[in-house]
């Protein structure tokens, strides 16, 4: 696996490989099995696998954890290589946002709900960096985790609206044995906080059962999830809501445990809504 740091280097590395398909896995690092499942999916379907490793400052609010975000490039490079990544694009902030940078991508409606409402500007940063990565790498396919369902919806909308010509592939959420979705931010949790955080996975599972018992009843599903969360006083709830993103309906939740903010979702329905 090669590590490259500039737009010029990544393009030069890919130039001789354009005869085959290129898969891109955008990441912020601190790899866990969720990331590795994206790498493996890309490896299985593409001739060349590129992972980007970039903690993107523009998707963090000033009050958030950009400075503290876990970074370990050497460990990540080992895991990426073992998972079949061919090229790791790890640019500096200056490479992605050179002096004078002033162009941003706004996915208007989607970015106002749920995560967008709680993290104003977050999806503008996500959409902008994803479009830059697509323009740098020109992948045939880009792999994203269902764990960040709204991010998937934002990227799909951006790809459609701006004719990007990338196939967005969505990979299921990887969880630990307690149902806690794997996340780089789980590294912030103490053992006790990990137990508390597992309530989010339980709440979403309970909400999904309520949805299966009363299909289409968004209020019942979200109330069931909120009741499970309310039983755990050591967390606070940002939201637990049913949301429809294009052709997918999810029950999505965001909680805070101590100083750590975690998100998760379960898919309730895929395809057209009931008539
Ligand atoms: P991040 O490094 O957190 O920005 O995540 C990079 C990619 O990995 C995103 O597409 C995430 O949705 C995906 N991802 C993160 N956690 C998981 C997980 N537990 N299961 C599946 N995909 C994940």
XYZ file of C-alpha atoms and ligand atoms in Angstrom:
298
model
C 0.000 0.000 0.000
C 1.254 3.461 -0.910
C 0.608 6.579 1.146
C 0.200 9.811 -0.826
C -0.401 13.314 0.477
C -1.218 15.609 -2.428
C -3.828 15.869 -5.166
C -1.035 15.640 -7.752
C 0.427 12.472 -6.209
C -2.925 10.713 -5.934
C -3.776 11.516 -9.556
C -0.366 10.367 -10.778
C -0.656 7.127 -8.783
C -4.099 6.399 -10.258
C -3.340 7.405 -13.871
C -1.978 3.980 -14.933
C -4.840 2.194 -13.128
C -7.775 3.879 -14.897
C -8.448 0.836 -17.078
C -9.997 -0.849 -14.022
C -12.597 0.261 -11.482
C -11.553 2.529 -8.626
C -13.305 2.373 -5.244
C -12.984 5.166 -2.681
C -13.572 4.840 1.064
C -13.563 8.293 2.707
C -12.580 8.164 6.389
C -11.331 10.256 9.286
C -9.181 7.446 10.701
C -8.987 5.680 14.089
C -9.970 2.521 12.261
C -12.276 -0.110 13.726
C -14.195 -3.004 12.191
C -16.765 -0.600 10.691
C -14.073 0.999 8.550
C -12.556 -2.380 7.749
C -15.892 -3.692 6.467
C -15.988 -0.742 4.026
C -12.449 -1.520 2.868
C -13.337 -5.184 2.382
C -16.497 -4.333 0.444
C -14.476 -2.053 -1.843
C -11.757 -4.710 -2.192
C -14.329 -7.300 -3.254
C -15.864 -5.061 -5.933
C -13.091 -2.816 -7.306
C -9.757 -3.274 -9.044
C -8.126 -0.462 -7.076
C -9.098 0.590 -3.541
C -8.308 4.100 -2.328
C -8.957 5.155 1.269
C -8.790 8.789 2.265
C -7.629 9.563 5.785
C -8.431 13.129 6.706
C -9.903 14.613 9.883
C -11.911 17.275 8.100
C -11.941 20.480 10.177
C -14.877 22.038 8.327
C -17.338 19.386 9.521
C -16.642 20.104 13.199
C -18.282 22.981 15.035
C -15.925 25.246 16.953
C -17.174 23.679 20.216
C -16.551 20.108 19.028
C -13.717 17.603 19.266
C -11.586 18.391 16.185
C -8.450 18.837 18.307
C -9.048 15.731 20.408
C -10.245 13.463 17.591
C -8.215 10.198 17.778
C -5.354 10.175 15.268
C -2.932 7.288 14.694
C -1.842 7.206 11.081
C 0.713 4.407 11.518
C -1.824 2.027 13.079
C -4.435 3.018 10.493
C -2.015 2.415 7.625
C -1.319 -1.112 8.899
C -5.033 -1.921 9.196
C -5.822 -0.416 5.794
C -3.051 -2.392 4.108
C -4.217 -5.610 5.798
C -7.771 -4.936 4.568
C -6.743 -4.596 0.937
C -6.389 -0.832 0.515
C -3.968 -0.036 -2.340
C -3.585 3.698 -1.875
C -4.026 5.756 1.293
C -4.601 9.437 0.582
C -3.677 11.311 3.774
C -3.509 15.004 2.906
C -2.730 17.891 5.219
C -5.385 20.496 6.029
C -3.492 22.968 3.812
C -3.607 20.579 0.875
C -7.391 20.287 1.102
C -8.057 23.898 2.106
C -5.247 26.040 0.677
C -5.043 29.733 1.518
C -7.898 31.595 -0.131
C -10.286 28.619 -0.146
C -13.865 29.934 -0.359
C -16.106 27.464 -2.196
C -18.553 25.262 -0.279
C -21.306 22.802 -1.150
C -24.669 23.144 0.613
C -27.264 20.335 0.402
C -30.011 22.631 1.582
C -33.042 20.696 2.902
C -31.403 17.520 4.142
C -28.759 19.413 6.043
C -31.402 21.117 8.203
C -32.792 17.957 9.847
C -31.514 15.826 12.749
C -27.697 16.010 12.698
C -27.857 19.158 10.599
C -30.116 20.885 13.135
C -27.840 19.892 16.027
C -24.570 20.531 14.178
C -25.135 23.560 11.928
C -22.580 23.623 9.123
C -21.600 19.966 9.641
C -23.038 18.683 6.370
C -21.672 21.633 4.424
C -18.224 20.476 5.534
C -19.039 16.842 4.714
C -20.477 17.654 1.273
C -17.578 19.944 0.401
C -14.861 17.482 1.356
C -16.658 14.583 -0.350
C -16.981 16.531 -3.599
C -13.297 17.452 -3.389
C -12.383 13.788 -2.852
C -14.594 12.741 -5.777
C -12.943 15.362 -8.004
C -9.451 14.359 -6.870
C -9.864 10.587 -7.119
C -12.662 10.151 -9.713
C -13.774 6.857 -8.186
C -16.284 4.593 -9.926
C -17.738 3.707 -6.522
C -17.633 5.380 -3.129
C -18.326 3.406 0.044
C -20.161 4.838 3.049
C -21.502 3.294 6.273
C -25.204 3.044 7.052
C -24.174 4.103 10.583
C -24.195 7.696 9.259
C -27.540 7.439 7.452
C -28.029 11.165 6.984
C -24.495 11.531 5.624
C -25.345 8.840 3.069
C -28.484 10.776 2.092
C -26.539 14.031 1.774
C -23.867 12.408 -0.395
C -26.435 10.654 -2.592
C -28.269 13.964 -3.099
C -25.033 15.791 -3.906
C -24.022 13.100 -6.417
C -27.409 13.297 -8.126
C -27.767 17.073 -8.068
C -24.252 17.816 -9.305
C -23.989 14.893 -11.788
C -20.922 13.525 -10.069
C -21.053 10.123 -11.775
C -20.067 8.043 -8.734
C -21.994 5.002 -7.532
C -22.622 5.382 -3.795
C -22.427 1.999 -2.046
C -23.863 1.719 1.477
C -22.401 -0.852 3.892
C -24.366 -2.122 6.943
C -23.544 -0.877 10.439
C -21.060 -2.958 12.419
C -21.843 -3.289 16.153
C -20.175 -4.845 19.160
C -21.728 -7.669 21.175
C -23.790 -5.208 23.260
C -25.332 -3.631 20.154
C -23.213 -0.471 20.414
C -22.376 0.750 16.906
C -18.622 0.912 16.417
C -17.365 4.484 16.225
C -13.996 6.181 16.478
C -15.562 8.281 19.262
C -16.184 5.140 21.377
C -12.494 5.521 22.285
C -13.548 8.473 24.475
C -15.851 6.272 26.610
C -14.911 4.812 29.995
C -16.019 1.194 30.589
C -19.046 2.497 32.509
C -19.906 4.966 29.755
C -19.730 2.162 27.172
C -22.443 0.320 29.083
C -24.539 3.475 29.209
C -24.016 4.072 25.482
C -25.298 0.593 24.636
C -28.778 1.895 25.532
C -28.858 3.634 22.139
C -28.594 0.342 20.230
C -31.238 -1.212 22.526
C -33.539 1.781 22.093
C -33.345 1.632 18.306
C -33.937 -2.126 18.296
C -37.013 -1.646 20.505
C -38.235 1.153 18.244
C -37.802 -1.047 15.189
C -39.886 -3.779 16.873
C -42.617 -1.230 17.566
C -42.506 -0.234 13.887
C -42.856 -3.876 12.815
C -45.853 -4.246 15.160
C -47.413 -1.015 13.841
C -45.958 -0.452 10.373
C -45.805 3.204 9.405
C -46.436 4.426 12.975
C -43.473 6.773 13.356
C -44.754 8.170 16.662
C -44.920 4.689 18.247
C -41.432 3.773 17.034
C -39.797 6.965 18.265
C -41.728 6.956 21.575
C -40.597 3.376 22.214
C -36.976 4.300 21.546
C -37.216 7.404 23.730
C -38.713 5.374 26.598
C -35.706 3.037 26.577
C -33.342 6.018 26.572
C -35.308 7.764 29.339
C -34.707 4.748 31.590
C -30.954 5.492 31.539
C -30.379 8.691 33.549
C -26.654 8.811 32.750
C -27.261 9.913 29.149
C -28.968 12.850 27.471
C -30.918 12.578 24.247
C -30.413 14.984 21.347
C -33.065 13.222 19.282
C -34.668 9.848 18.573
C -36.818 10.185 15.490
C -38.095 8.425 12.431
C -36.745 10.080 9.305
C -37.353 9.381 5.655
C -34.369 9.933 3.371
C -35.428 9.477 -0.235
C -36.356 5.777 -0.482
C -35.191 4.722 2.965
C -36.890 5.156 6.347
C -34.714 5.031 9.447
C -35.114 5.425 13.182
C -32.168 7.648 14.066
C -30.855 8.650 17.460
C -28.183 10.882 18.940
C -27.163 10.826 22.595
C -24.544 12.339 24.833
C -22.730 10.242 27.411
C -20.444 12.386 29.505
C -18.662 14.590 26.955
C -19.100 12.115 24.104
C -21.789 12.471 21.459
C -22.863 9.296 19.650
C -25.232 8.660 16.750
C -26.819 5.506 15.402
C -29.830 4.383 13.371
C -31.716 1.323 12.220
C -33.348 0.911 8.833
C -37.130 0.542 9.126
C -38.110 0.385 5.457
C -36.430 0.513 2.119
C -38.388 1.283 -1.010
C -41.535 3.314 -1.578
C -43.648 4.433 1.402
C -46.955 2.590 2.024
C -49.709 4.086 -0.193
P -15.493 8.161 9.908
O -14.039 7.805 9.876
O -16.114 8.056 11.262
O -15.803 9.442 9.174
O -16.228 7.021 9.074
C -15.811 6.698 7.762
C -16.852 5.803 7.145
O -17.005 4.629 7.934
C -18.231 6.476 7.057
O -18.832 6.164 5.813
C -18.963 5.841 8.205
O -20.359 5.790 8.007
C -18.376 4.448 8.214
N -18.570 3.822 9.524
C -18.243 4.358 10.733
N -18.636 3.519 11.716
C -19.226 2.459 11.111
C -19.834 1.259 11.591
N -19.934 0.986 12.899
N -20.347 0.396 10.692
C -20.257 0.669 9.354
N -19.691 1.768 8.848
C -19.179 2.653 9.711
